[in-house]
Coordinates of C-alpha atoms and ligand atoms in Angstrom, one line a residue:
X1 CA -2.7 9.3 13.0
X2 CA -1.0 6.6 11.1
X3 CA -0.1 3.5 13.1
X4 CA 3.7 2.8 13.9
X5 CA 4.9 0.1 11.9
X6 CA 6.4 -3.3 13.5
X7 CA 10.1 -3.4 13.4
X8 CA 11.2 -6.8 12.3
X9 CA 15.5 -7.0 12.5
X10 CA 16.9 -9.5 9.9
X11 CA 15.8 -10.5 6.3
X12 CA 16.9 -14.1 6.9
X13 CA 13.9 -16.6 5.7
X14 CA 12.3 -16.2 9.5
X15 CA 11.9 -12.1 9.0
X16 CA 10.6 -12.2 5.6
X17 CA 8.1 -14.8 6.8
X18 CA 6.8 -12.8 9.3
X19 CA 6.9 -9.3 7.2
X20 CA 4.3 -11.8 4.7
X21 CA 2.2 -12.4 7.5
X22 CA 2.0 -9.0 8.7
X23 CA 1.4 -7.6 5.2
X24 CA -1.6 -9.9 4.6
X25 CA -2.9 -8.8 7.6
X26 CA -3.0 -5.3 7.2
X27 CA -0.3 -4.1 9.8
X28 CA 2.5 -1.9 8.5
X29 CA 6.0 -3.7 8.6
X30 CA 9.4 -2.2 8.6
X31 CA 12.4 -4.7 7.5
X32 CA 15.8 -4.1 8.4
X33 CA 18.7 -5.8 7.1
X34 CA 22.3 -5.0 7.8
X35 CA 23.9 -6.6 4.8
X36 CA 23.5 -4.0 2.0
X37 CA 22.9 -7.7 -0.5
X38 CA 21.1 -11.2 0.2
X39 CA 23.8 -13.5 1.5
X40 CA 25.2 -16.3 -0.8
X41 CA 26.2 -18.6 1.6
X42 CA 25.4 -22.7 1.5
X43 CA 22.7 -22.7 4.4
X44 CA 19.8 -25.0 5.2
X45 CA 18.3 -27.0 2.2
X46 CA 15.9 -29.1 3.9
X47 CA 11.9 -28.0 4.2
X48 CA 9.9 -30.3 5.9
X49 CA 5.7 -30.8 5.1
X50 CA 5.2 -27.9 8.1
X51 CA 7.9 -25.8 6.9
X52 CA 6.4 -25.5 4.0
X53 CA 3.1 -25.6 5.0
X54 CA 3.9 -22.2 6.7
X55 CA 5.3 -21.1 3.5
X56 CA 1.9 -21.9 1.9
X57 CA 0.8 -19.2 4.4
X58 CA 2.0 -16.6 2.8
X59 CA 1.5 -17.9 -0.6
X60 CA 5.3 -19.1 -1.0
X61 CA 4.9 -23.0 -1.1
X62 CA 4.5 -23.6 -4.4
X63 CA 6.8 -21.7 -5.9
X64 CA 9.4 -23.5 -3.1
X65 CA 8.1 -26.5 -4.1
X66 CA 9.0 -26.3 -7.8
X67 CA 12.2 -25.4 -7.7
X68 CA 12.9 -27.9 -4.5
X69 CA 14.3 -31.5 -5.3
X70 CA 11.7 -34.0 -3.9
X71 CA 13.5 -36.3 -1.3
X72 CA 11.8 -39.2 -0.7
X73 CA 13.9 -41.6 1.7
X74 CA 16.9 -41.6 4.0
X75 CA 19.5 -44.3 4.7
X76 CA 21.3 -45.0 7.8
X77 CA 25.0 -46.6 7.0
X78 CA 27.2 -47.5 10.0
X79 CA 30.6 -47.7 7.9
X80 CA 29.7 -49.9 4.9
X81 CA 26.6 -51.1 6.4
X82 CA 23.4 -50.1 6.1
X83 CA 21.5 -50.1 9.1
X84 CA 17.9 -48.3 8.0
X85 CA 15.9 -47.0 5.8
X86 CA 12.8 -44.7 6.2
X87 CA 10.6 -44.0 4.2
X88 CA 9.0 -40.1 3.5
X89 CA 6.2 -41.5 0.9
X90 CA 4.4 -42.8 4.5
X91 CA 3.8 -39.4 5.9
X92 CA 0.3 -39.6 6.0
X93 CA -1.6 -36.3 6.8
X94 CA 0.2 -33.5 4.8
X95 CA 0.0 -32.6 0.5
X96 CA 3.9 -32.6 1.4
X97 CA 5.0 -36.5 1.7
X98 CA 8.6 -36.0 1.2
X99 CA 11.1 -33.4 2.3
X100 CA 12.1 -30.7 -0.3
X101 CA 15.5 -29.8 -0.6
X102 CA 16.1 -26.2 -1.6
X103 CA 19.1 -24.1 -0.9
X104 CA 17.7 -21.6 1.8
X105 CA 19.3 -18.8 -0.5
X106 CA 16.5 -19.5 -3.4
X107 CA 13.8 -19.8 0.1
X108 CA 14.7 -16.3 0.6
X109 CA 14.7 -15.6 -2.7
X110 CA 10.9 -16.7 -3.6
X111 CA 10.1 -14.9 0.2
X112 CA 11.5 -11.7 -1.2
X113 CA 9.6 -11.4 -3.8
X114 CA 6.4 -12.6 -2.0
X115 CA 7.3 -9.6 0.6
X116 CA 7.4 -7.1 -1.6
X117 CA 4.0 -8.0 -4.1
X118 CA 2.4 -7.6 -0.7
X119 CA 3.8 -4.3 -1.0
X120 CA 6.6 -4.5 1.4
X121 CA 10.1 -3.0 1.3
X122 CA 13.6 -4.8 2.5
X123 CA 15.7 -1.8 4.1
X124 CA 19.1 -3.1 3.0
X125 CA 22.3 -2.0 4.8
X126 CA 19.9 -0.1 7.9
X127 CA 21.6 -2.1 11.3
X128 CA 19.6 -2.1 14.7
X129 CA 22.2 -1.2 16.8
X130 CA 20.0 -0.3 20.2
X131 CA 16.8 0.2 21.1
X132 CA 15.0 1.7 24.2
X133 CA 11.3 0.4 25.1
X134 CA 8.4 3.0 26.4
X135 CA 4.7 2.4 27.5
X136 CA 3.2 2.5 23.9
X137 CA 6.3 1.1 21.5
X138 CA 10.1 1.5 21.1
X139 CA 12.1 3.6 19.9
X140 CA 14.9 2.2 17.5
X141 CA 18.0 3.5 17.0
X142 CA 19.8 2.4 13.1
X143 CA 22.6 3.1 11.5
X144 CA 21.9 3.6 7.3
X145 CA 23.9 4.7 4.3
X146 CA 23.1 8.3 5.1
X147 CA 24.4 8.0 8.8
X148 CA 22.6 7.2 12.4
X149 CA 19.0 7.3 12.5
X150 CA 16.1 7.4 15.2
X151 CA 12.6 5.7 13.9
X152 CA 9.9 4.2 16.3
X153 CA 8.0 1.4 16.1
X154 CA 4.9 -0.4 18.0
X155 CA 6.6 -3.5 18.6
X156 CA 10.3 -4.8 17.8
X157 CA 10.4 -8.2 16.8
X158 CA 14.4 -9.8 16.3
X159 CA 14.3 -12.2 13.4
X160 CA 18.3 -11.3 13.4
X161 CA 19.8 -14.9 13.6
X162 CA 22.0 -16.9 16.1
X163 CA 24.3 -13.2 16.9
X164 CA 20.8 -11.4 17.2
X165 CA 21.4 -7.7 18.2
X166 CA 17.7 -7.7 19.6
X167 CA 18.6 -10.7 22.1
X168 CA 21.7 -8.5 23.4
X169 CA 20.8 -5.7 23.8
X170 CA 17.7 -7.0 25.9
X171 CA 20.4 -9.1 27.9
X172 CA 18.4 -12.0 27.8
X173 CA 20.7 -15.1 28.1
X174 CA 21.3 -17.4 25.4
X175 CA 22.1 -20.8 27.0
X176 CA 23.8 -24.4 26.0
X177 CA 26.6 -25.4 24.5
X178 CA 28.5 -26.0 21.9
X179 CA 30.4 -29.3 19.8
X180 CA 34.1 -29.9 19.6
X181 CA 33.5 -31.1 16.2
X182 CA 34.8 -29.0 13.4
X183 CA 31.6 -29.2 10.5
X184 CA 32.5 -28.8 6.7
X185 CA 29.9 -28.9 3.9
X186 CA 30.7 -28.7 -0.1
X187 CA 27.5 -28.5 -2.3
X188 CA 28.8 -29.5 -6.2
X189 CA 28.5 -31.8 -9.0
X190 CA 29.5 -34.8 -6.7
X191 CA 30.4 -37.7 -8.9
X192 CA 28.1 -40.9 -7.2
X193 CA 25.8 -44.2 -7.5
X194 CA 23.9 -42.6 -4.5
X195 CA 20.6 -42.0 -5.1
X196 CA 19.8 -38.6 -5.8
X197 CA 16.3 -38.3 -4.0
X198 CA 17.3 -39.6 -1.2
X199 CA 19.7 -38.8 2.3
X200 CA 22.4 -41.0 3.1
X201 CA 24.1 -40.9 6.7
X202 CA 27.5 -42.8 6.9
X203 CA 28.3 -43.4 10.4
X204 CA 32.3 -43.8 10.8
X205 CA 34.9 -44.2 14.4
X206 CA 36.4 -40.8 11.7
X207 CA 33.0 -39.2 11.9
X208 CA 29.5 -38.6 10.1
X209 CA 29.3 -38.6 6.4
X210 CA 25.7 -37.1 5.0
X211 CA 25.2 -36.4 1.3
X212 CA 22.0 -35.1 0.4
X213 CA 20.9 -34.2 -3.2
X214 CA 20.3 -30.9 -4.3
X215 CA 18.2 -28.9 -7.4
X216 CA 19.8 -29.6 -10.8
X217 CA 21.7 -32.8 -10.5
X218 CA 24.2 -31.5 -7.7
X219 CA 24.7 -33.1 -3.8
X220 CA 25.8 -31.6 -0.7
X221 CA 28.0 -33.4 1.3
X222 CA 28.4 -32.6 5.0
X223 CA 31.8 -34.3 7.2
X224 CA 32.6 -33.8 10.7
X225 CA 36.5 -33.8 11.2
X226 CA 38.0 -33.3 14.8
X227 CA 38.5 -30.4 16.7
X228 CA 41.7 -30.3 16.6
X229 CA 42.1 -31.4 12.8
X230 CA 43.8 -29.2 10.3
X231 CA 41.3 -27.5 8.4
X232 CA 44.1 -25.6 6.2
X233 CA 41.8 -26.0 2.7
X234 CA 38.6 -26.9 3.4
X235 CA 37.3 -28.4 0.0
X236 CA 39.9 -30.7 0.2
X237 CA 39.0 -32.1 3.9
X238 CA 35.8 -32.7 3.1
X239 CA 36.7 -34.0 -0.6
X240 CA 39.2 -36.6 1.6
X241 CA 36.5 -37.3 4.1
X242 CA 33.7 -38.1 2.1
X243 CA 35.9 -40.5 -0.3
X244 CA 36.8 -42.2 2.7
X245 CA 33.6 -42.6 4.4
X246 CA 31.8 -43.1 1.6
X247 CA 31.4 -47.1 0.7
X248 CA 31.0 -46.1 -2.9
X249 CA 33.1 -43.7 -5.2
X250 CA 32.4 -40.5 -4.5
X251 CA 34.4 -37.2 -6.2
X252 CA 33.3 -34.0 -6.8
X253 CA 34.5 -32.3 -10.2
X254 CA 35.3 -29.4 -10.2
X255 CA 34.8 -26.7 -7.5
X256 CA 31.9 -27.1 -5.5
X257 CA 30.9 -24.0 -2.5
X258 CA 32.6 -25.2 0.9
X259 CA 31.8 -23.7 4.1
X260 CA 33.3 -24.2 7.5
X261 CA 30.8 -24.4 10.4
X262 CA 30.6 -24.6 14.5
X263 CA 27.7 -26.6 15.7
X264 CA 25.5 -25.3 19.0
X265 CA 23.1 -26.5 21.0
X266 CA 21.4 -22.6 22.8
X267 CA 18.0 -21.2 23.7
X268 CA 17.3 -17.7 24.4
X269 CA 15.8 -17.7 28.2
X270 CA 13.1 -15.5 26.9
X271 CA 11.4 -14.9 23.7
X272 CA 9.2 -11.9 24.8
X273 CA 10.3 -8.5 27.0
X274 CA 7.4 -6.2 27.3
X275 CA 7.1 -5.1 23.5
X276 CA 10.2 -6.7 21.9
X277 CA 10.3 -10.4 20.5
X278 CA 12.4 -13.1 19.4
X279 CA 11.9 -15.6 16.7
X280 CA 14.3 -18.0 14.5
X281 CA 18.0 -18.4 15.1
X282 CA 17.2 -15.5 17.8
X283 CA 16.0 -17.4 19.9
X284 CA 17.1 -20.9 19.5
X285 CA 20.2 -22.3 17.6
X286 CA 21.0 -26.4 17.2
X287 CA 22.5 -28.8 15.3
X288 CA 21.9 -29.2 11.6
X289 CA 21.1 -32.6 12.2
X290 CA 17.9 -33.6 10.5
X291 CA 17.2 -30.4 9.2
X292 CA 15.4 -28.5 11.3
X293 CA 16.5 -25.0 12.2
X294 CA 14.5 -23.3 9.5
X295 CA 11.9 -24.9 9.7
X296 CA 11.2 -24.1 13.5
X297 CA 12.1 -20.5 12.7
X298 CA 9.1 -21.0 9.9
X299 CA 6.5 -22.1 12.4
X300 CA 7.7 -19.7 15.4
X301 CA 5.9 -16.6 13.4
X302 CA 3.3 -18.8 11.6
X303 CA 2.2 -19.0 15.3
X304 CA 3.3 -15.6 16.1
X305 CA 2.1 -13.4 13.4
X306 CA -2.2 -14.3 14.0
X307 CA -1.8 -13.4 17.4
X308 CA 0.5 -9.9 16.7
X309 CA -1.3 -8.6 14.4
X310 CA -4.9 -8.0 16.4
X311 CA -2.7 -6.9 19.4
X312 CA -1.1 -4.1 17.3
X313 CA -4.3 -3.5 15.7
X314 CA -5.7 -3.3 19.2
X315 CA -7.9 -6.3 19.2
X316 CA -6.3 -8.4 21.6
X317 CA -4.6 -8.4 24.4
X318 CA -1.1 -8.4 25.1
X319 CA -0.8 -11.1 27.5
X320 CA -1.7 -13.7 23.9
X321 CA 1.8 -13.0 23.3
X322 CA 3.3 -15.3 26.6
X323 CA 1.0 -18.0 25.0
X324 CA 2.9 -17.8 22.1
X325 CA 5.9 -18.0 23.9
X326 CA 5.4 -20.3 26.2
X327 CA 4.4 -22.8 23.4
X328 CA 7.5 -22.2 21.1
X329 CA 9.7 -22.4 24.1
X330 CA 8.2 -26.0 24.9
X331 CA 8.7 -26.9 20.8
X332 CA 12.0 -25.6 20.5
X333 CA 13.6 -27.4 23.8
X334 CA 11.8 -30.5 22.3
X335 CA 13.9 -29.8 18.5
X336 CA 16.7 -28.9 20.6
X337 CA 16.6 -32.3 22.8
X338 CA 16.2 -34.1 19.1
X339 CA 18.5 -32.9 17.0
X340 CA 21.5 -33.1 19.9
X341 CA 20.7 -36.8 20.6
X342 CA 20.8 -37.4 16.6
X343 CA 24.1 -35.2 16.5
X344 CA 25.6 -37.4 19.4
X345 CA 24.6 -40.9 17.4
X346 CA 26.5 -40.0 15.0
X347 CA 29.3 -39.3 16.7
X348 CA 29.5 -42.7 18.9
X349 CA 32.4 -45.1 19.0
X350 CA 33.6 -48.6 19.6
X351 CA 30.7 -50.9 21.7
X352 CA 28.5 -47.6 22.2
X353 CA 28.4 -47.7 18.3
X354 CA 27.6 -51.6 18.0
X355 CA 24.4 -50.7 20.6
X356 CA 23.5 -47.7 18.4
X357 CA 23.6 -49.7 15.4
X358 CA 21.8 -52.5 17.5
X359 CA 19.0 -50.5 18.6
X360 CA 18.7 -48.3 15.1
X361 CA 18.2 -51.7 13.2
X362 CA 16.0 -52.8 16.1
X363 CA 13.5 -49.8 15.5
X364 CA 13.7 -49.9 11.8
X365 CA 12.5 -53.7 12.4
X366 CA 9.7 -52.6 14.4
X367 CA 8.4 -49.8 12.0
X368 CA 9.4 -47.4 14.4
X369 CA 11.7 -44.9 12.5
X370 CA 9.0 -44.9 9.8
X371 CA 5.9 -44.4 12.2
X372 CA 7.5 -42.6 15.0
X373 CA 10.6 -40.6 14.2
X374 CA 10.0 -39.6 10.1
X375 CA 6.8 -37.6 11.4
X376 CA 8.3 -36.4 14.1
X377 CA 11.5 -35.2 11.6
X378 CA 8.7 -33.8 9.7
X379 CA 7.3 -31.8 12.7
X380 CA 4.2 -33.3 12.0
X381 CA 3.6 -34.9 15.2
X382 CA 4.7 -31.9 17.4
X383 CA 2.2 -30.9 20.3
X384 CA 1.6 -27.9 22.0
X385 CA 2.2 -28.0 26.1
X386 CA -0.8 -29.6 27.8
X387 CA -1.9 -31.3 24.6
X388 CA -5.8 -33.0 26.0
X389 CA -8.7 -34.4 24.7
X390 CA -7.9 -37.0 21.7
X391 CA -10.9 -37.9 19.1
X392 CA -9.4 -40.0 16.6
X393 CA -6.6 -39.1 14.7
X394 CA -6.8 -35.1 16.3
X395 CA -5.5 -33.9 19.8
X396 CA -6.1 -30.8 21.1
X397 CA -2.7 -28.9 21.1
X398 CA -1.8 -30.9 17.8
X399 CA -1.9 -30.2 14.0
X400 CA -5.2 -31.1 12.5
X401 CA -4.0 -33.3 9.6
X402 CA -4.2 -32.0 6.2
X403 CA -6.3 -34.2 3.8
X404 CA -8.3 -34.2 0.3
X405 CA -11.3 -32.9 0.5
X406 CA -14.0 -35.0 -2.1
X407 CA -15.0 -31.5 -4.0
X408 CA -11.5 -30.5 -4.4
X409 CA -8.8 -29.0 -2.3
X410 CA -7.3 -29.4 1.1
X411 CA -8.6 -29.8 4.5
X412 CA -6.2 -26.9 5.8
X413 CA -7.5 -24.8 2.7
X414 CA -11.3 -24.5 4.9
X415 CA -9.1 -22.3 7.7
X416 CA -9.6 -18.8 8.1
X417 CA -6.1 -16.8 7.8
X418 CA -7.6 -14.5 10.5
X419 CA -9.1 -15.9 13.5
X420 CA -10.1 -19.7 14.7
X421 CA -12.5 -21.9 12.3
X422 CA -14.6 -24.1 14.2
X423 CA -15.3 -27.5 11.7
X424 CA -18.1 -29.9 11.7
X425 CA -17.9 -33.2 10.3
X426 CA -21.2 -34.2 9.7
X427 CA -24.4 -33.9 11.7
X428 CA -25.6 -31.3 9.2
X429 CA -25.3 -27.8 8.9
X430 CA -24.3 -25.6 11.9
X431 CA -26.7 -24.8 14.1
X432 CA -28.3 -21.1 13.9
X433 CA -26.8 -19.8 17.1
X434 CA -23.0 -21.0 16.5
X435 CA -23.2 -19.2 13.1
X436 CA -24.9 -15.6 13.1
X437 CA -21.9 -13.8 12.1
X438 CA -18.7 -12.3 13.7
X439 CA -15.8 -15.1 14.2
X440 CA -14.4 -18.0 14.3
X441 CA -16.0 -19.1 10.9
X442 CA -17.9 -22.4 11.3
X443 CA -17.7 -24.5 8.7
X444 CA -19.5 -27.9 7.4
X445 CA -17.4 -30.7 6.5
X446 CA -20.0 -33.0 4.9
X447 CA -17.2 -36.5 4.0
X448 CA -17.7 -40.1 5.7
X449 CA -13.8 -40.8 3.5
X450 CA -12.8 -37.6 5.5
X451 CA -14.0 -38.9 8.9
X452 CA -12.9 -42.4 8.3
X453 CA -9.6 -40.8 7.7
X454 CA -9.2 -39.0 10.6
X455 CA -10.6 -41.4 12.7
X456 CA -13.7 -39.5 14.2
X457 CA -17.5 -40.0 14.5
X458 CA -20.1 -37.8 12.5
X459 CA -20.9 -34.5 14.8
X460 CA -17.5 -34.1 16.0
X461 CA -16.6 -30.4 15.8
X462 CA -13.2 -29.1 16.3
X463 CA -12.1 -25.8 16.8
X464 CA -8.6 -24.8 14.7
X465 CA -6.2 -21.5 14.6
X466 CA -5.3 -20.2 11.7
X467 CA -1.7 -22.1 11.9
X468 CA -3.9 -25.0 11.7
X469 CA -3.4 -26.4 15.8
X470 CA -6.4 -27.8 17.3
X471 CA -7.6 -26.0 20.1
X472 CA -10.7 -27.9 21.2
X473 CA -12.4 -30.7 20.2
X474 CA -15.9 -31.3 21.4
X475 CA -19.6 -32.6 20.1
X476 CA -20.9 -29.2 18.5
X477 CA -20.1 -25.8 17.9
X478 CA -21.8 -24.5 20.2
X479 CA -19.5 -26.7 22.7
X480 CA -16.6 -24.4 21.3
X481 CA -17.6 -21.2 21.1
X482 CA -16.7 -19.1 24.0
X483 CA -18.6 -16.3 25.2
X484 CA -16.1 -14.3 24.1
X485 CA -15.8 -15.1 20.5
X486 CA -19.5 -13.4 20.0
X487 CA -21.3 -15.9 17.5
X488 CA -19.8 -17.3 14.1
X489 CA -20.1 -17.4 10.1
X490 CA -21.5 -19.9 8.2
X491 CA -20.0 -21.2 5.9
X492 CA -20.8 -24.5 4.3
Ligands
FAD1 C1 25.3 -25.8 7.4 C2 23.9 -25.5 7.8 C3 22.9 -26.4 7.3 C4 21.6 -26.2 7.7 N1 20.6 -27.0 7.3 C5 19.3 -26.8 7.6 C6 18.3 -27.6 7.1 O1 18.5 -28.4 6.2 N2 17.0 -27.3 7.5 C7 16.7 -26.4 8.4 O2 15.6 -26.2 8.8 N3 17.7 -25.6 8.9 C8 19.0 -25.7 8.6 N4 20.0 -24.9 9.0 C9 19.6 -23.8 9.9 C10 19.1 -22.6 9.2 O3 20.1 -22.1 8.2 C11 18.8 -21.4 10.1 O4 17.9 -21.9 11.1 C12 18.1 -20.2 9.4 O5 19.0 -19.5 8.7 C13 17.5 -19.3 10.5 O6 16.9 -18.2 9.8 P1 16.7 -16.8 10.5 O7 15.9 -16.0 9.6 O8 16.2 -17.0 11.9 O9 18.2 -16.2 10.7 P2 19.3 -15.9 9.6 O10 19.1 -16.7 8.4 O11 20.6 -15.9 10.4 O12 19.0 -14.4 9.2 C14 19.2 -13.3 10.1 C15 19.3 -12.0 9.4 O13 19.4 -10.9 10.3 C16 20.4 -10.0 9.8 N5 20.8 -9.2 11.0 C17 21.6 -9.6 12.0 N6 21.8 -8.6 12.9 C18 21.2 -7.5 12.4 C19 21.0 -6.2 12.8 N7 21.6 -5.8 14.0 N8 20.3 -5.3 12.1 C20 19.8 -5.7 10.9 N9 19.9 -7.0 10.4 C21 20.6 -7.9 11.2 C22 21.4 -10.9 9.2 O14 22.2 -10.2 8.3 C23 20.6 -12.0 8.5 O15 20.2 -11.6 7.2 C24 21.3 -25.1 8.6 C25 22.3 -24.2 9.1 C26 23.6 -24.5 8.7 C27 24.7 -23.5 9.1

């Protein structure tokens, strides 16, 4: 008998990531989408180094990348005065030392067609509108262009965005809060001095001013206006508020795309109920403030999809699944707890402003905003709950940096996409025992500039998922391999 496919709900960027995942790992994928056409509206733009490093997962990065605008800074401004600068060109660790801006409709757009050369299909115009769970899957229940429709699926996973269906109907609560602040954005041919590759926040009593450039030549500019403020035609607010926030002339010619947003701050309680899952918007919404809702959404099923796919395949157990969620839940509250104090900075007034810009001109002078809070921007520096041992520049629960390898290549490029790779750096070739096939991999990584980079001595070995987090670090392979894993590969 064939196996039931996995239902993901939603061909945002989040679902078409995970249908990649799931392709390329042999397990058969059903994507719904309720619109009957991609949406065209002005989204996310930013992808940070581990966005897109999750793209390069599913063999999307590069294309991103080339059509993405490189930005390499971002400026702090409170009024007329600039207060920092950071820097992206210091991200050390990553191929990606900048943060791409893209429109998130051209994202979806290179995902797309990444889904379906893996031979995957987008169900356009099919809705989840219920579901009802059982002991071995779920049973779905969709309306299509030909009418209502039953299917069933082994698991249910809701990549359906911040109004997610999935989330309701499993009446898990979605928690928080939201601003008073009415948000406007107009991507166009904004007429400028501002540099192009960089960000640039203005900081006014009126409200925030970002502009943020964009693929071929154009800007986004984003305003906050009151609650209560008259919002009657939005391109002109935000063509009013940016020429008043903005220390230097700013116009747009011609029309530009506006949107009108509401800004929350909400988790989903929950992100697994027996066989149904949340991931993206689902299951946690925030500001837009440095970027960072896709991106999340990106790395929820790059963490997800390695452990799904052997438990539908019946290689794993269930219970991996509560890992997963337990971690994302911890990453998420962290983005959450971020992206609301950045979103409250901006919004600060009279002497609370003075010790904001105080303390923001403080860090930049101590390196801090370049050391500390880029990387952390960049989600490079994000750890997993109960992060432990520390050997150099790798933690256990981390990201194990991605460097140049001296033959060629990446660091992150020795992973397996599968299982765990257990890596070496020097002491030789891996010992018989830790590599007489079956998994994780163990690999040689024979580079003193590699070691000196990351800080560790020769003979440290350290054991890596496929979403490249460290899960042990220790003095050989054997030290890593768990009686369950059976022996490993060798691969030097
Ligand atoms: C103004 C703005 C700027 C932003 N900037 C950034 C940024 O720079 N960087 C960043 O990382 N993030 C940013 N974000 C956040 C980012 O846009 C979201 O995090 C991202 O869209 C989440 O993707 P998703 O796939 O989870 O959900 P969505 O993109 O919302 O996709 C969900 C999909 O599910 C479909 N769907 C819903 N219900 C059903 C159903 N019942 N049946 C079938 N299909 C269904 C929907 O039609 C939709 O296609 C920004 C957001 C806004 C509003």
């Amino acid at each position: 008998m064939s196996q039931p496919p996995v239902a993901i709900v939603g061909a945002g960027p989040v679902g078409l990531t995970l249908g990649c995942e799931l392709l390329q790992r042999g397990v058969p994928v059903r994507l719904l989408e309720r619109v009957d056409r991609p949406h065209p509206h002005a989204k996310a733009i930013i992808v940070w180094p581990r966005g897109l490093e999750a793209l390069g997962r599913v063999g999307a990065a590069d294309e991103v990348a080339r059509l993405g605008h490189v930005i390499r800074a971002q400026n702090y401004h409170s009024g007329p005065r600039r207060l920092a600068r950071t820097r992206f060109d210091k991200l050390r660790g990553t191929r990606y030392p900048y943060a791409l801006s893209i429109p998130q409709e051209q994202t979806e757009q290179v995902l797309r067609k990444r889904f379906r050369a893996l031979g995957g299909t987008i169900e356009f115009g099919v809705r989840l509108e219920d579901f009802r769970q059982h002991a071995d899957g779920v049973e779905l229940a969709l309306s299509t262009p030909q009418g209502a429709r039953g299917a069933e699926c082994s698991w249910l996973v809701g990549c359906d965005g911040a109004h997610s269906t999935v989330r309701d109907r499993l009446g898990v609560p979605f928690t928080g809060a939201s601003y008073p602040q009415q948000f406007l954005l107009t991507d166009g041919e904004w007429r400028t001095s501002l540099a192009h590759d960089e960000a640039h926040y203005f900081m006014t009593p009126a409200g925030v001013l970002v502009v943020v450039g964009l693929p071929g030549g154009l800007y986004r500019a984003f305003v906050s206006v009151a609650p209560d403020a008259e919002v009657a035609d939005p391109a002109e607010v935000v063509r009013q508020a940016a020429a008043e926030r903005c220390p230097v002339p700013f116009d747009l010619a011609g029309e530009g795309r506006t949107g009108v947003f509401r800004v929350h701050r909400k988790m989903a309680e929950r992100w697994r109920v027996g066989r149904v899952l949340l991931a993206g918007d689902a299951a946690h919404i925030h500001s837009p403030a440095g970027g960072q809702g896709l991106n999340t959404g990106l790395e929820d099923v790059s963490a997800l999809a390695w452990r799904l796919a052997p438990v539908v395949l019946g290689a794993a157990p269930q219970r991996c699944l509560d890992d997963w969620e337990r971690e994302r839940l911890h990453v998420a509250r962290g983005v959450v707890r971020d992206t609301d104090q950045q979103t409250r900075l901006w919004m600060l007034t009279g002497w609370k402003a003075a010790v904001r810009d105080t303390l923001l001109r403080g860090a930049q002078h101590a390196g801090l905003l370049d050391r500390v809070v880029v990387p952390r921007q960049a989600q490079l520096t994000l750890t997993y709950p109960g992060a432990g041992r520390r050997s150099g520049r790798i933690t256990e629960g981390g990201r194990l940096p991605d460097l140049p390898l001296p033959q060629g290549g990446w660091l992150h490029d020795v992973l397996g996409g599968e299982g765990d790779t257990v890596l070496l750096f020097g002491g030789g070739a891996p010992a018989p025992a830790a590599s007489a096939g079956g998994a994780p991999a163990v690999r040689a990584v024979e580079s003193p500039r590699l070691r000196s980079a990351l800080r560790i001595r020769s003979g440290t070995a350290v054991r890596v998922r496929p979403d490249a987090v460290v899960t042990r670090v220790g003095r050989s392979a054997e030290d890593l391999l768990g009686a369950a894993d059976g022996a490993g590969q060798e691969v030097t």
